[in-house]
Amino acid sequence: QDHNTRIVVLATTLLGLAAGAVGSFTLLRRRALMGDALSHAMLPGIGLAFLLAPAVGVDGKSLLVLLAGAGLSGIVGTLTILLIRHQTRLAEDAALGIVLSVFFGAGLAILGVVQQASGGHAAGLESFILGKTASITTADARWVALSGLIVTIGLVFSYKELKLICFDQGYAAARGYPTLALDVMLMSLVVLITVVGLQAVGLILMIALL
């Protein structure tokens, strides 16, 4: 009967459903580490957004600013994975491992700088690693529901194409399907649900949900 408990259960359930749906496709694409890599790749973006926002007259503690930084950092991580995969002879799991370790290391270093900055100790950025599930608000639940709806719609309307590239990418390419564009779309959905889930349940639990 507790309102806060209802909100927490509802938000985490919706997040788990959406993350599990998109995570199934990344697993079938042999990219089970994708969610892990992207979650870690978002960490430096959060720290940089906090540090650079005051320079343009924006509050560095604004959730929207921090999530925008996380999203941009996640996109850079995604593009880096694709670049390594298509421009080198390294396997995809190696590309995922490189992005995961380098971006996470950079993120921890940046957060160390944030902690030493004026007011940085009160920024609460560590909640993006461990989450703040018990204090999820109604607004957070709405963001989770909206992002989950977008992810679900994207998966439903591209289900046939995604299923095809998951099981036979060569055949999909021969039939004229834009395999690279479908890959980018799938990873964009992972980025979207991860950005929203990151501030609600944290980096570690988000990896588990995916």
mmCIF file of C-alpha atoms in Angstrom, residues 49-62 65:
data_model
loop_
_atom_site.group_PDB
_atom_site.id
_atom_site.type_symbol
_atom_site.label_atom_id
_atom_site.label_comp_id
_atom_site.label_asym_id
_atom_site.label_seq_id
_atom_site.Cartn_x
_atom_site.Cartn_y
_atom_site.Cartn_z
ATOM 1 C CA ALA A 49 28.854 17.045 -18.220
ATOM 2 C CA PHE A 50 29.119 17.987 -14.533
ATOM 3 C CA LEU A 51 32.482 19.708 -15.040
ATOM 4 C CA LEU A 52 31.710 21.523 -18.301
ATOM 5 C CA ALA A 53 28.074 22.562 -17.746
ATOM 6 C CA PRO A 54 28.920 25.611 -15.535
ATOM 7 C CA ALA A 55 31.129 26.968 -18.344
ATOM 8 C CA VAL A 56 28.024 27.446 -20.504
ATOM 9 C CA GLY A 57 25.862 28.698 -17.661
ATOM 10 C CA VAL A 58 24.028 25.450 -16.925
ATOM 11 C CA ASP A 59 23.663 23.712 -13.571
ATOM 12 C CA GLY A 60 26.057 20.774 -13.576
ATOM 13 C CA LYS A 61 23.825 18.843 -11.150
ATOM 14 C CA SER A 62 20.833 18.963 -13.507
ATOM 15 C CA VAL A 65 22.423 17.624 -18.344
#
